[in-house]
CSV table of C-alpha atoms and ligand atoms in Angstrom, one decimal:
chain,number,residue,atom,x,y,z
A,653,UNK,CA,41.5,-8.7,-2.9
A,654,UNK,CA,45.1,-7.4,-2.9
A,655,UNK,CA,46.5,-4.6,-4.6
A,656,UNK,CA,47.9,-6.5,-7.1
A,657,UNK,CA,44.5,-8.3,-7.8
A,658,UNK,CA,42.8,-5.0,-8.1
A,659,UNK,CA,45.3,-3.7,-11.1
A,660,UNK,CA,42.4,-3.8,-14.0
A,661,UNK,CA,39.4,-4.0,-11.5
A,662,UNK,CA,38.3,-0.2,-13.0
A,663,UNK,CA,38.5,-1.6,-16.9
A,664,UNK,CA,35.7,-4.0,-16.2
A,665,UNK,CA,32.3,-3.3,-16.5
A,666,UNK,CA,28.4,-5.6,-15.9
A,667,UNK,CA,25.3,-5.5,-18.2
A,668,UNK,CA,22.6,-7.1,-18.7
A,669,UNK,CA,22.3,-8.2,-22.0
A,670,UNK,CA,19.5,-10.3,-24.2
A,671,UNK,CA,21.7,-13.8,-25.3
A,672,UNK,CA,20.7,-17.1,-27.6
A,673,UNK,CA,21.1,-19.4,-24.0
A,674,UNK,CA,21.7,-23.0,-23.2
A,675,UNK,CA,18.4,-25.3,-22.5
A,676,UNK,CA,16.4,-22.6,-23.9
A,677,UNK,CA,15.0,-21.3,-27.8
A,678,UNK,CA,14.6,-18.1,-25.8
A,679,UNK,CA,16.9,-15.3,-25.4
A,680,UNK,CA,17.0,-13.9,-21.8
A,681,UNK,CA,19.0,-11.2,-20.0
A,682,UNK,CA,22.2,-12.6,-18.6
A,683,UNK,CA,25.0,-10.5,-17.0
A,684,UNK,CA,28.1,-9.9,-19.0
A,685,UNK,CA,31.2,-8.8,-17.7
A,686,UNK,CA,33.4,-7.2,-20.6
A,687,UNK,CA,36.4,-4.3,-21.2
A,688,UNK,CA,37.1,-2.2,-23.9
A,689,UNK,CA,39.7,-4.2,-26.0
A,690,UNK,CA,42.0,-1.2,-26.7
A,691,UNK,CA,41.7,0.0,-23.4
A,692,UNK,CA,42.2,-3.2,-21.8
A,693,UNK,CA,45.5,-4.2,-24.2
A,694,UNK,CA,46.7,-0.2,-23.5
A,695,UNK,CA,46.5,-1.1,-19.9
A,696,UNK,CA,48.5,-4.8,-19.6
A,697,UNK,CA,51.3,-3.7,-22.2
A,698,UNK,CA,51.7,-0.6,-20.0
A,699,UNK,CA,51.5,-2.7,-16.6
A,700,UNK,CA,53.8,-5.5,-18.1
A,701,UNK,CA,56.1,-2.6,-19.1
A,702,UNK,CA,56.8,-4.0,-22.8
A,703,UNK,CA,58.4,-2.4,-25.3
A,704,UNK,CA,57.9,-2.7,-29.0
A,705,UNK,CA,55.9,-4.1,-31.7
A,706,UNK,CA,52.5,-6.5,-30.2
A,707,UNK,CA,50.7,-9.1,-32.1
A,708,UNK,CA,46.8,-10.1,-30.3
A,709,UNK,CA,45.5,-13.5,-30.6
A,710,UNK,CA,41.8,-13.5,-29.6
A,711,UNK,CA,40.2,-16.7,-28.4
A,712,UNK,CA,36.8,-18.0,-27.9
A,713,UNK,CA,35.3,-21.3,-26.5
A,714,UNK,CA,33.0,-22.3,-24.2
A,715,UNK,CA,33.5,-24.7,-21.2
A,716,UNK,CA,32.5,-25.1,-17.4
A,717,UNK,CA,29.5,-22.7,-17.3
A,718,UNK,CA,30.8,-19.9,-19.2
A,719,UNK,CA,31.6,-18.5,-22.3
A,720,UNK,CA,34.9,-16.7,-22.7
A,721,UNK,CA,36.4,-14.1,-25.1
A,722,UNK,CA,40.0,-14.3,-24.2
A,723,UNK,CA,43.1,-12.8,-25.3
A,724,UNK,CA,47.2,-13.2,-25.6
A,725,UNK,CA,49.6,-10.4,-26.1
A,726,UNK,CA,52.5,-11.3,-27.9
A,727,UNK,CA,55.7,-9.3,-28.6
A,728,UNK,CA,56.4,-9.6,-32.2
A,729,UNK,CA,60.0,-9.9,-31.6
A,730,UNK,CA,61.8,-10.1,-35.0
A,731,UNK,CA,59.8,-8.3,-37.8
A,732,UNK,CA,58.3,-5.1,-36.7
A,733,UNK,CA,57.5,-5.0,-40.4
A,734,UNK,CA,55.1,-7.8,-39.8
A,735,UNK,CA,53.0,-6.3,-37.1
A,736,UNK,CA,52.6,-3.0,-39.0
A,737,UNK,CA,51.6,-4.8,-41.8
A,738,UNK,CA,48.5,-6.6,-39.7
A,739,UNK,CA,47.4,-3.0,-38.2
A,740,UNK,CA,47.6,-1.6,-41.8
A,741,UNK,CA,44.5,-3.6,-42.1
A,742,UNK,CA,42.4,-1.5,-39.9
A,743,UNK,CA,41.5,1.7,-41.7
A,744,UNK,CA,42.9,4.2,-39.1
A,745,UNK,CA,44.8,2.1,-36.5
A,746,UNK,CA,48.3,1.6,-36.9
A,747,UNK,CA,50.4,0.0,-34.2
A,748,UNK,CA,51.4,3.2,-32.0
A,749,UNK,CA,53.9,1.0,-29.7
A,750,UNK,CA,57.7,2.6,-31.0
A,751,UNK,CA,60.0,0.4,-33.1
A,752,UNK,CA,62.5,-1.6,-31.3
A,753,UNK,CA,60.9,-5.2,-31.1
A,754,UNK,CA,61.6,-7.4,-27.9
A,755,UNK,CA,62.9,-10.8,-27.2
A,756,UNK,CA,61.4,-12.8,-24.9
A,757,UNK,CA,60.4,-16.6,-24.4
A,758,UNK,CA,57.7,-16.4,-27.0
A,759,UNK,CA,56.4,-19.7,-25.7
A,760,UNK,CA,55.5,-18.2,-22.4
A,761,UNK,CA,53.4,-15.2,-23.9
A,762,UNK,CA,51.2,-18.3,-25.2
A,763,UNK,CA,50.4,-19.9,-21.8
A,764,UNK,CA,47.2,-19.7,-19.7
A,765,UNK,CA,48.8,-17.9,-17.1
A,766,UNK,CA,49.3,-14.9,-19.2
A,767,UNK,CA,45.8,-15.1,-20.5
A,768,UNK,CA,43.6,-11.7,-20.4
A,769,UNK,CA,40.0,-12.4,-19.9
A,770,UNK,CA,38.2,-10.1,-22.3
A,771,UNK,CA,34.5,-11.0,-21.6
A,772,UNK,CA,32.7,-13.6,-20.2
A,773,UNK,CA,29.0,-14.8,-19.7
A,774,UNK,CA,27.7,-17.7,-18.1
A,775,UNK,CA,25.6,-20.5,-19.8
A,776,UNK,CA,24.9,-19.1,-23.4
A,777,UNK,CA,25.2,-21.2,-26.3
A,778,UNK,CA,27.8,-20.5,-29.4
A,779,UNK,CA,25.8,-18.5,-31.4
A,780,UNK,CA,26.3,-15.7,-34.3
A,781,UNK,CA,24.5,-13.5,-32.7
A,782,UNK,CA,26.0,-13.9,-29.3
A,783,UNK,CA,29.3,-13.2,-30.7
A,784,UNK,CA,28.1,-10.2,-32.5
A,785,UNK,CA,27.3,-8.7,-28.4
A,786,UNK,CA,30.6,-9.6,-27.7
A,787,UNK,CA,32.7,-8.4,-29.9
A,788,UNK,CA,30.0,-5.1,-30.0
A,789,UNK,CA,30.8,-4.4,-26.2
A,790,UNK,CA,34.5,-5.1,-26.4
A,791,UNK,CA,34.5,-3.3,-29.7
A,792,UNK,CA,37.5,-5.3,-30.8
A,793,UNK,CA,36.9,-4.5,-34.4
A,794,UNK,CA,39.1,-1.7,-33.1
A,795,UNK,CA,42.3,-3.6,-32.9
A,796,UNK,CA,44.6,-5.3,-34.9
A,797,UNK,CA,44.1,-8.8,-34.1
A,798,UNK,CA,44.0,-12.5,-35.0
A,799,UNK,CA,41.6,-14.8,-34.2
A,800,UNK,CA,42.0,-18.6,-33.6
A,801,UNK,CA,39.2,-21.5,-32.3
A,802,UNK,CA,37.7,-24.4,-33.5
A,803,UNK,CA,36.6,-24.7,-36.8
A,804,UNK,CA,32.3,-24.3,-35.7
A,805,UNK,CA,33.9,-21.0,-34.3
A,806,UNK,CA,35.6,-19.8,-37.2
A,807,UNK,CA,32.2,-20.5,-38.9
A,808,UNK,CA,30.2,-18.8,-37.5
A,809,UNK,CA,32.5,-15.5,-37.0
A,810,UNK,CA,32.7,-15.8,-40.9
A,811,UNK,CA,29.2,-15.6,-41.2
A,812,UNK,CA,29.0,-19.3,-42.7
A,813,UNK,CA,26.7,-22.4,-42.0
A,814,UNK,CA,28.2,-25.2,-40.5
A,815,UNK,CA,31.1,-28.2,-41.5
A,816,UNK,CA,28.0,-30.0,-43.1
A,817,UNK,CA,26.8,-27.5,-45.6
A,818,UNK,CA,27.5,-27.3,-48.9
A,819,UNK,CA,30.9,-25.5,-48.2
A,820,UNK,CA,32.2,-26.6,-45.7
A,821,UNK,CA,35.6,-24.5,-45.6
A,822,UNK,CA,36.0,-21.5,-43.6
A,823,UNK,CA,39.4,-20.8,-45.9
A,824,UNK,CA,38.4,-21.6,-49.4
A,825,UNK,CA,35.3,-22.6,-51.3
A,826,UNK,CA,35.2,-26.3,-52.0
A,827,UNK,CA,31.8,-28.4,-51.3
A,828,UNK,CA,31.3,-31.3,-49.3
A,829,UNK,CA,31.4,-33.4,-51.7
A,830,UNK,CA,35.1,-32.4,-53.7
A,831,UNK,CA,36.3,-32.5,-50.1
A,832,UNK,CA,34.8,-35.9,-49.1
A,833,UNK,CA,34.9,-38.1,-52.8
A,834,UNK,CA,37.6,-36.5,-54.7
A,835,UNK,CA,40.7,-38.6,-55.4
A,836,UNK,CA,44.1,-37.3,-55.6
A,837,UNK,CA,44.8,-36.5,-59.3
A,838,UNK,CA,41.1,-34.5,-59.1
A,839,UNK,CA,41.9,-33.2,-55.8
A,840,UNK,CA,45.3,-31.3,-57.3
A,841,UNK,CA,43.5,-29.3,-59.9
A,842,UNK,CA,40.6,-28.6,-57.5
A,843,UNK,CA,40.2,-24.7,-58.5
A,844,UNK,CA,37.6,-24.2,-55.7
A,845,UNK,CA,40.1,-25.0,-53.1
A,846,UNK,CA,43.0,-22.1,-55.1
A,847,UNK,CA,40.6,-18.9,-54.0
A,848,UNK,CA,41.5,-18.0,-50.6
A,849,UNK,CA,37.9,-16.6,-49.1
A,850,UNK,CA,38.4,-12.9,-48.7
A,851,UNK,CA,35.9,-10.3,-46.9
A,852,UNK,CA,35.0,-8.9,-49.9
A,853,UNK,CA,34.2,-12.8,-50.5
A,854,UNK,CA,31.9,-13.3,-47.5
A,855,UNK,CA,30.5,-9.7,-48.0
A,856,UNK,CA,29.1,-10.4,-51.4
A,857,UNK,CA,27.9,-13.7,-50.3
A,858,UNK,CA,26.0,-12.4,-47.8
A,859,UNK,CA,24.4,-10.1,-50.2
A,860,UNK,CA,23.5,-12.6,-52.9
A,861,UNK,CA,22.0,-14.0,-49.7
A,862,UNK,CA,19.7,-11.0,-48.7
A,863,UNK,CA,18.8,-11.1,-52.3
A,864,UNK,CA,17.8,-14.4,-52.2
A,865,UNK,CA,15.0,-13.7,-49.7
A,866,UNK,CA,17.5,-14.8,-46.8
A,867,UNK,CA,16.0,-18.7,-47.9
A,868,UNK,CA,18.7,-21.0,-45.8
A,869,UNK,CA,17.7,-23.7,-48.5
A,870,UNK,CA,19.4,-21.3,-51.4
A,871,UNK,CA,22.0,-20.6,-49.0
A,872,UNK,CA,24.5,-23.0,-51.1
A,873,UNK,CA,24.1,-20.6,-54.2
A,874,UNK,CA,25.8,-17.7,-51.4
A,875,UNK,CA,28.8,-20.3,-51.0
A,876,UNK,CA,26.7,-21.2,-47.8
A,877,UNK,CA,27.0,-17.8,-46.4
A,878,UNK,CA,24.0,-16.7,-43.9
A,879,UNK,CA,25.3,-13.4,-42.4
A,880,UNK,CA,28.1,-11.3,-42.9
A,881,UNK,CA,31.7,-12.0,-41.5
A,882,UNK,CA,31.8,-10.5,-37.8
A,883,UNK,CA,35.5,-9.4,-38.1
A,884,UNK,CA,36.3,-5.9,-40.0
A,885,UNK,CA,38.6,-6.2,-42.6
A,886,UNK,CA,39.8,-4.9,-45.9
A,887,UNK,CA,37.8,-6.9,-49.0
A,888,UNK,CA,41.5,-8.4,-50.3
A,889,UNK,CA,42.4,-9.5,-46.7
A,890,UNK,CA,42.2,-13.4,-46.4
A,891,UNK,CA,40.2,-15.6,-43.2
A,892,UNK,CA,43.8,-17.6,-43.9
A,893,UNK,CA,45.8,-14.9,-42.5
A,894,UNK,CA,43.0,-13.5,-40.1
A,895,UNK,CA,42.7,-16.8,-38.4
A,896,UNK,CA,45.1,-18.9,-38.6
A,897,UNK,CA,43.9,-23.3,-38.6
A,898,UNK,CA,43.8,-24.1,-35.0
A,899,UNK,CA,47.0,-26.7,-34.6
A,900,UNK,CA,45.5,-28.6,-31.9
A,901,UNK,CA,42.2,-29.4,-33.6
A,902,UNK,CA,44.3,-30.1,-36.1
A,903,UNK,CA,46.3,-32.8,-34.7
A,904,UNK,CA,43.6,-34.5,-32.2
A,905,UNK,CA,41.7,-34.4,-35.5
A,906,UNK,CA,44.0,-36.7,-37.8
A,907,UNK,CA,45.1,-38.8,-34.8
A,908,UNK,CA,41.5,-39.6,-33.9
A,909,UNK,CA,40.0,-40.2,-37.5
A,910,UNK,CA,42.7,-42.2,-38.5
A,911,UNK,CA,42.4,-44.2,-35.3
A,912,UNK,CA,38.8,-44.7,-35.2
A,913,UNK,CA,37.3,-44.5,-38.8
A,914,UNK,CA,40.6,-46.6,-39.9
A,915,UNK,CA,42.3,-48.6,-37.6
A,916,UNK,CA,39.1,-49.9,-35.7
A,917,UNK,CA,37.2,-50.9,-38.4
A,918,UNK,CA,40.4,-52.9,-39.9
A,919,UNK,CA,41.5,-54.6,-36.9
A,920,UNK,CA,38.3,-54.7,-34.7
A,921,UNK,CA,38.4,-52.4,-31.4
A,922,UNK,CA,40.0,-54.4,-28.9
A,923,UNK,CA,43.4,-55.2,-31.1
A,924,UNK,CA,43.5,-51.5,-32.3
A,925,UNK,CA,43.1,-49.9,-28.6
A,926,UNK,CA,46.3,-52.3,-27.8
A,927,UNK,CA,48.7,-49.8,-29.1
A,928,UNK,CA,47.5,-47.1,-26.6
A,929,UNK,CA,47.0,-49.5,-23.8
A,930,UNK,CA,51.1,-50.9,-24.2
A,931,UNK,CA,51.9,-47.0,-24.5
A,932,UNK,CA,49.9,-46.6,-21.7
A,933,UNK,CA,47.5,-44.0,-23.2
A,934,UNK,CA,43.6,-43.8,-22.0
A,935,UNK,CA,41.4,-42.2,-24.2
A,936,UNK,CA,38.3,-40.4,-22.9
A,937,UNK,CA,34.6,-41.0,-23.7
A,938,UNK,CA,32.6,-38.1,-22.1
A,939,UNK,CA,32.7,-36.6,-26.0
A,940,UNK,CA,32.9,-39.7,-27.6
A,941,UNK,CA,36.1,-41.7,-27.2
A,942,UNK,CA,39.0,-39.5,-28.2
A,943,UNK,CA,42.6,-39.3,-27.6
A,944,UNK,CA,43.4,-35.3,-26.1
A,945,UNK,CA,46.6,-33.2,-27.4
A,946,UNK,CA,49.4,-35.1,-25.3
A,947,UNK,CA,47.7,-38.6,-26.3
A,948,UNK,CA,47.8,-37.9,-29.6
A,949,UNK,CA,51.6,-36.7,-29.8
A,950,UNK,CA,52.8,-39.9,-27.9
A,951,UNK,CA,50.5,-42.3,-30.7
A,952,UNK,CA,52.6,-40.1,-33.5
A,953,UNK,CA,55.8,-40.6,-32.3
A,954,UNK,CA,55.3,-44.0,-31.3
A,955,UNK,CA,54.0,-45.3,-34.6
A,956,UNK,CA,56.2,-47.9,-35.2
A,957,UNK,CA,54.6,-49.4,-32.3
A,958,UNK,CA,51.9,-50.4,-34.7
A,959,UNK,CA,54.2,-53.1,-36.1
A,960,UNK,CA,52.9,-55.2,-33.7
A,961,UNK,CA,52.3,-59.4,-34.6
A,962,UNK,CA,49.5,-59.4,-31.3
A,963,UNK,CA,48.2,-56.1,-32.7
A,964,UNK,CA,48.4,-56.6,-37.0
A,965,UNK,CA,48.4,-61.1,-37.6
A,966,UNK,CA,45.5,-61.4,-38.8
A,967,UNK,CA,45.0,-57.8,-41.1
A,968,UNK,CA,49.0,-58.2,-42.1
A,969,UNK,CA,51.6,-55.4,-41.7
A,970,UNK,CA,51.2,-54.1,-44.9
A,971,UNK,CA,47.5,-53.3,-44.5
A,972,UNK,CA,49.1,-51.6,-41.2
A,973,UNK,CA,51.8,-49.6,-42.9
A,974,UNK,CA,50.2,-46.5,-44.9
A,975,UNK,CA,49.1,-45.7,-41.1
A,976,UNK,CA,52.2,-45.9,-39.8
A,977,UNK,CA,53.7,-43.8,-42.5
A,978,UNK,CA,51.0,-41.3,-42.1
A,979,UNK,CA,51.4,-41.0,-38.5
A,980,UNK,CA,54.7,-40.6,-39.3
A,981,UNK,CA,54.6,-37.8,-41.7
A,982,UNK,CA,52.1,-36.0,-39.2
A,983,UNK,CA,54.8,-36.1,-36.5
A,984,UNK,CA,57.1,-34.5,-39.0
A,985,UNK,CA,54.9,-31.7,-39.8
A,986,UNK,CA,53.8,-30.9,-35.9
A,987,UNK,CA,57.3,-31.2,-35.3
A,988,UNK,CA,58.4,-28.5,-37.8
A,989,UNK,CA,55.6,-26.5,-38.3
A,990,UNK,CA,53.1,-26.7,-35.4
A,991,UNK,CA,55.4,-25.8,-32.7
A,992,UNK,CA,56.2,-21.6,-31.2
A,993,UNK,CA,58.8,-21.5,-33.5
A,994,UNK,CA,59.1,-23.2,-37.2
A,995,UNK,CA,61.8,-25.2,-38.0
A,996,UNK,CA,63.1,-25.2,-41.9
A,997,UNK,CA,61.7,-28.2,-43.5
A,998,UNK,CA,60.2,-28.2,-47.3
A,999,UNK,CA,56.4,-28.2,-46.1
A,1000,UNK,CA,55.4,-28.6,-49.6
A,1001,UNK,CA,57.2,-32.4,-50.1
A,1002,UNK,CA,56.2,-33.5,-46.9
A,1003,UNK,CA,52.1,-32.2,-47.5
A,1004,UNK,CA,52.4,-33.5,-50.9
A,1005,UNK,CA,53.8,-37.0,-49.7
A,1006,UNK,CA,51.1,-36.6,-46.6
A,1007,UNK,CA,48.5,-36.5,-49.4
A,1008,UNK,CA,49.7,-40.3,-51.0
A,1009,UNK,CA,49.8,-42.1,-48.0
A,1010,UNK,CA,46.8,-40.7,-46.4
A,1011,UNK,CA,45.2,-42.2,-49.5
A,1012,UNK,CA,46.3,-45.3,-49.2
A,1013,UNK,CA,44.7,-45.9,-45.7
A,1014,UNK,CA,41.2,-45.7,-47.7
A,1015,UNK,CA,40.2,-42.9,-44.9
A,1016,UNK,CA,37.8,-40.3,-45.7
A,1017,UNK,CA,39.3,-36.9,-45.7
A,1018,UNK,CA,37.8,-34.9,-43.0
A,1019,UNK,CA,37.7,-31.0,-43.2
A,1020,UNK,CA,40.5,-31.1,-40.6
A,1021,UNK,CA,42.3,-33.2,-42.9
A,1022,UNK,CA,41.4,-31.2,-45.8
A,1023,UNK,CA,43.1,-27.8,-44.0
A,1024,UNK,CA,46.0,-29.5,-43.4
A,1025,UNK,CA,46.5,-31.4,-47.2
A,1026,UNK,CA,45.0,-27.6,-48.5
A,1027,UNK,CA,45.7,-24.5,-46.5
A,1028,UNK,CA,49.0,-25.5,-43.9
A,1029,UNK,CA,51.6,-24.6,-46.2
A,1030,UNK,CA,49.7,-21.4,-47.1
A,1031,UNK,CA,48.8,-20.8,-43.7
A,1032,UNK,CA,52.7,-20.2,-42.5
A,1033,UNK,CA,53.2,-18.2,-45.2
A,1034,UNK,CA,51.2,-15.9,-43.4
A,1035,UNK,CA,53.4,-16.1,-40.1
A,1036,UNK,CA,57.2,-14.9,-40.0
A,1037,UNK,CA,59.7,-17.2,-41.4
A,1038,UNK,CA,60.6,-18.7,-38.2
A,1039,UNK,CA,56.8,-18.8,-36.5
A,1040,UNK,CA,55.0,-22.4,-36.3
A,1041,UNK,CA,51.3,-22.5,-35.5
A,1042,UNK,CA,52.0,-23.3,-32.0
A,1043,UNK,CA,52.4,-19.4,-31.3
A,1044,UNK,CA,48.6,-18.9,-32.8
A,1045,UNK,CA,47.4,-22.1,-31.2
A,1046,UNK,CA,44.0,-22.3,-29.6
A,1047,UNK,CA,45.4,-24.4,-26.7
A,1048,UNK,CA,45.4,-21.3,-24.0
A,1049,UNK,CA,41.5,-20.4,-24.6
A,1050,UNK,CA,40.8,-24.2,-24.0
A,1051,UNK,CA,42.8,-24.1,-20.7
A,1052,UNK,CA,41.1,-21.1,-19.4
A,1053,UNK,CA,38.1,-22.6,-18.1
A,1054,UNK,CA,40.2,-24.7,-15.4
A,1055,UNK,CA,42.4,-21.8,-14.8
A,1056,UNK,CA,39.6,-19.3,-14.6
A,1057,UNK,CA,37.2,-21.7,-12.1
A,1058,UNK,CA,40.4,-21.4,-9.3
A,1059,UNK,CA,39.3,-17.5,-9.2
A,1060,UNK,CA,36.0,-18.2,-9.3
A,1061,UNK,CA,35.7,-20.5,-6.6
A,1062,UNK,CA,36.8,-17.8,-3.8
A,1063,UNK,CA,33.7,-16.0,-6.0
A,1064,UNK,CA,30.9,-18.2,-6.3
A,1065,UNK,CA,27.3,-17.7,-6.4
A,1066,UNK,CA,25.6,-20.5,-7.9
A,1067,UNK,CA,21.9,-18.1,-8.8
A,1068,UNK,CA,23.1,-16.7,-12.0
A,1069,UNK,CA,20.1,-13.8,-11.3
A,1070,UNK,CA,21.1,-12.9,-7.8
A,1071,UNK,CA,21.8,-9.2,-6.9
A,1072,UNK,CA,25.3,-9.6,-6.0
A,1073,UNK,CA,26.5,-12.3,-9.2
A,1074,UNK,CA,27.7,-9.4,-11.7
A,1075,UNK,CA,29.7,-7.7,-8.8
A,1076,UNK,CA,31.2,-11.7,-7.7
A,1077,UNK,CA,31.8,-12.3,-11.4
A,1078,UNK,CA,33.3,-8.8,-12.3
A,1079,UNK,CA,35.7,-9.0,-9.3
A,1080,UNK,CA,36.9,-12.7,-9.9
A,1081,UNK,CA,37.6,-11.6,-13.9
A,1082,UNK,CA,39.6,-8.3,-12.8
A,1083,UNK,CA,41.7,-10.6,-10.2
A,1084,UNK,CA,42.1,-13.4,-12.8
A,1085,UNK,CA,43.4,-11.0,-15.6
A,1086,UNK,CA,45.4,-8.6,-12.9
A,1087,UNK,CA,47.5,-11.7,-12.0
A,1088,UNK,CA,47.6,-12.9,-15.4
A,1089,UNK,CA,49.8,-9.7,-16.1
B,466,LIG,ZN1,39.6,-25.1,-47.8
């Protein structure tokens, strides 16, 4: 190791710790390598010699062999007030980094090459009480932070069953069923979908819960709510602002169900899939046949495309064209709102119009779709006025597994209980983070 790879060597520690872990209905000791959160964020703002007012986007995800708690620093460059406002949250902890913001390429802070590892284990499954160890070691209920994954993630950290229970939501409290069958006019005066979920919510679910004898078949009458929310915040503070809806989910999410639970079935496989192929877009199947982030942005903006007379004779264009027009709206809203920074556009017209035409293509609304038609526009009104959801995106902590198997392969011991892993593992996370600085 260089010097330079050797920077946060110190701030990394090993246990052995009891995890829920794959292949297995066991738990069993596997090592851990972890830092302190604070001490770890003290450390890279002090090495990256920043200045000013910092925002902390915490990721999770799991993904070639390891699960990873990993974390972004971002300078919040143009409204101190806004960072201040997020630490106010944690009884105690207020931002102590002086006034005086910075301006930097915000899209930069975001990439996987800036990405702090802030523990990692290998082979355990995505469990609540696996991230309860986590975030107990790293005790990051310490810092002011947002959190952003998928939506099983969000979950669990809520304390909540899964996207097939009664409530589905991690943001509001509407069942299954309003989500799924509701039609528009119904849908617009949906009152379970008006109260943001607080943690006062989720704590008082979870009690009604205990109180119920902890019976996961009464869990619907606890809004679906099996243990209590992970992340320590005040009882008014909402899971919208806390963690924001993960913008790539979001988008592979619409592109995909509109593609395959609409499309297919109207035109028949092989006539749909020719508006990727003349694109020339592959999909993937090794999770199902999907189209990944950059496929998905190309289908959008190419939309038109779908005006096709090899691809739409025998269906006819106007069975064709709510699809086209919702792709078309989507591209609108990634454009303006999903991006680093937000560009001015009236969300609520464009959701609203969204809403018709995503009708009209007889889909079913998904939860995805749901957060988008439901929580988008509220969702930015949590970020600063010129923030998309591109600077909270979840992209980075899906990235990290590639980035982070480069270190480990100078690393690697393939016995997960042999003497020397923790040491291998500990020193390929300090180098990986040290040269993320
Ligand atoms: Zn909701």
């Amino acid at each position: 190791m260089t010097e330079n790879s050797k920077t946060l060597l110190d701030i990394y520690h090993q246990d052995q710790v009891e995890f829920d872990v794959e292949n297995s209905g066991a738990k069993e000791k596997r090592t851990v390598i972890w830092a302190n959160a604070e001490e770890l964020i003290e450390s890279v703002i002090e090495k990256r010699k920043l200045e000013g007012f910092y925002l902390i986007k915490i990721m999770a995800d799991g993904g070639q062999g390891f699960f990873k708690v990993s974390m972004t620093i971002l300078p919040a460059n143009d409204d101190p007030a806004y960072d201040s406002n997020l630490a106010d949250h944690i009884p105690g902890k207020r931002s102590r980094y002086a006034e005086g913001g910075m301006v930097g390429k915000r899209a930069n802070w975001t990439s996987v090459k800036k990405l702090i590892m802030l523990a990692i284990v290998p082979k355990i499954k995505e469990t609540y009480e696996n991230l309860k160890v986590l975030f107990d070691l790293t005790q990051l209920n310490n810092v002011p932070f947002k959190f952003v994954a998928y939506f099983k993630l969000l979950l669990i950290v809520n304390g909540q069953q899964t996207a097939t229970s009664t409530y589905p939501c991690p943001y509001c409290f509407v069942t299954l069923d309003e989500l799924r069958y509701r039609d528009l006019e119904e849908r617009n005066v949906m009152p379970s979908a008006d109260i943001l979920k607080t943690y006062g919510h989720l704590k008082d679910d979870h009690s009604r819960f205990c109180a119920d004898g902890k019976n996961k078949k009464l869990a619907r009458y606890s809004n679906s709510t099996v243990n209590p929310p992970l992340f320590r915040e005040k009882d008014d503070f909402t899971m919208l602002e806390k963690c924001p809806p993960p913008e790539l989910h979001l988008l592979q999410g619409f592109v995909n169900h509109l593609f395959w639970s609409g499309l297919v079935p109207i035109l028949g496989k092989e006539r749909a899939l020719l508006w990727p192929k003349k694109l020339n877009i592959i999909h993937k199947g090794y999770h199902g046949e999907v189209f990944e982030g950059n496929a998905c942005r190309i289908l959008l903006k190419e939309a038109e495309r779908l005006n096709d007379t090899e691809i739409c004779q025998e269906c006819g264009y106007f069975r064709i064209f709510p699809f086209i027009a919702a792709f078309k709206i989507m591209d609108q809203l990634v454009e303006n709102c999903f991006r680093v920074e937000r560009r001015p556009c009236n969300v609520e017209k464009l959701v609203g119009d969204f809403h018709k035409v995503v009708e009209s293509t007889g889909v079913t609304i998904t939860l995805k779709l749901h957060v988008i038609l439901t929580h988008l526009k509220g969702s930015l009104e949590f970020l600063n006025a010129n923030t998309g959801l591109g600077l909270w995106s979840e992209q980075a902590g899906e990235s990290v597994h590639h980035e982070f198997l480069k270190y480990w392969d100078r690393y690697k011991i393939n016995a997960i209980d042999a003497p020397s892993y923790g040491e291998k593992l500990r020193r390929a996370v300090a180098e990986f983070s040290s040269l993320h600085i």
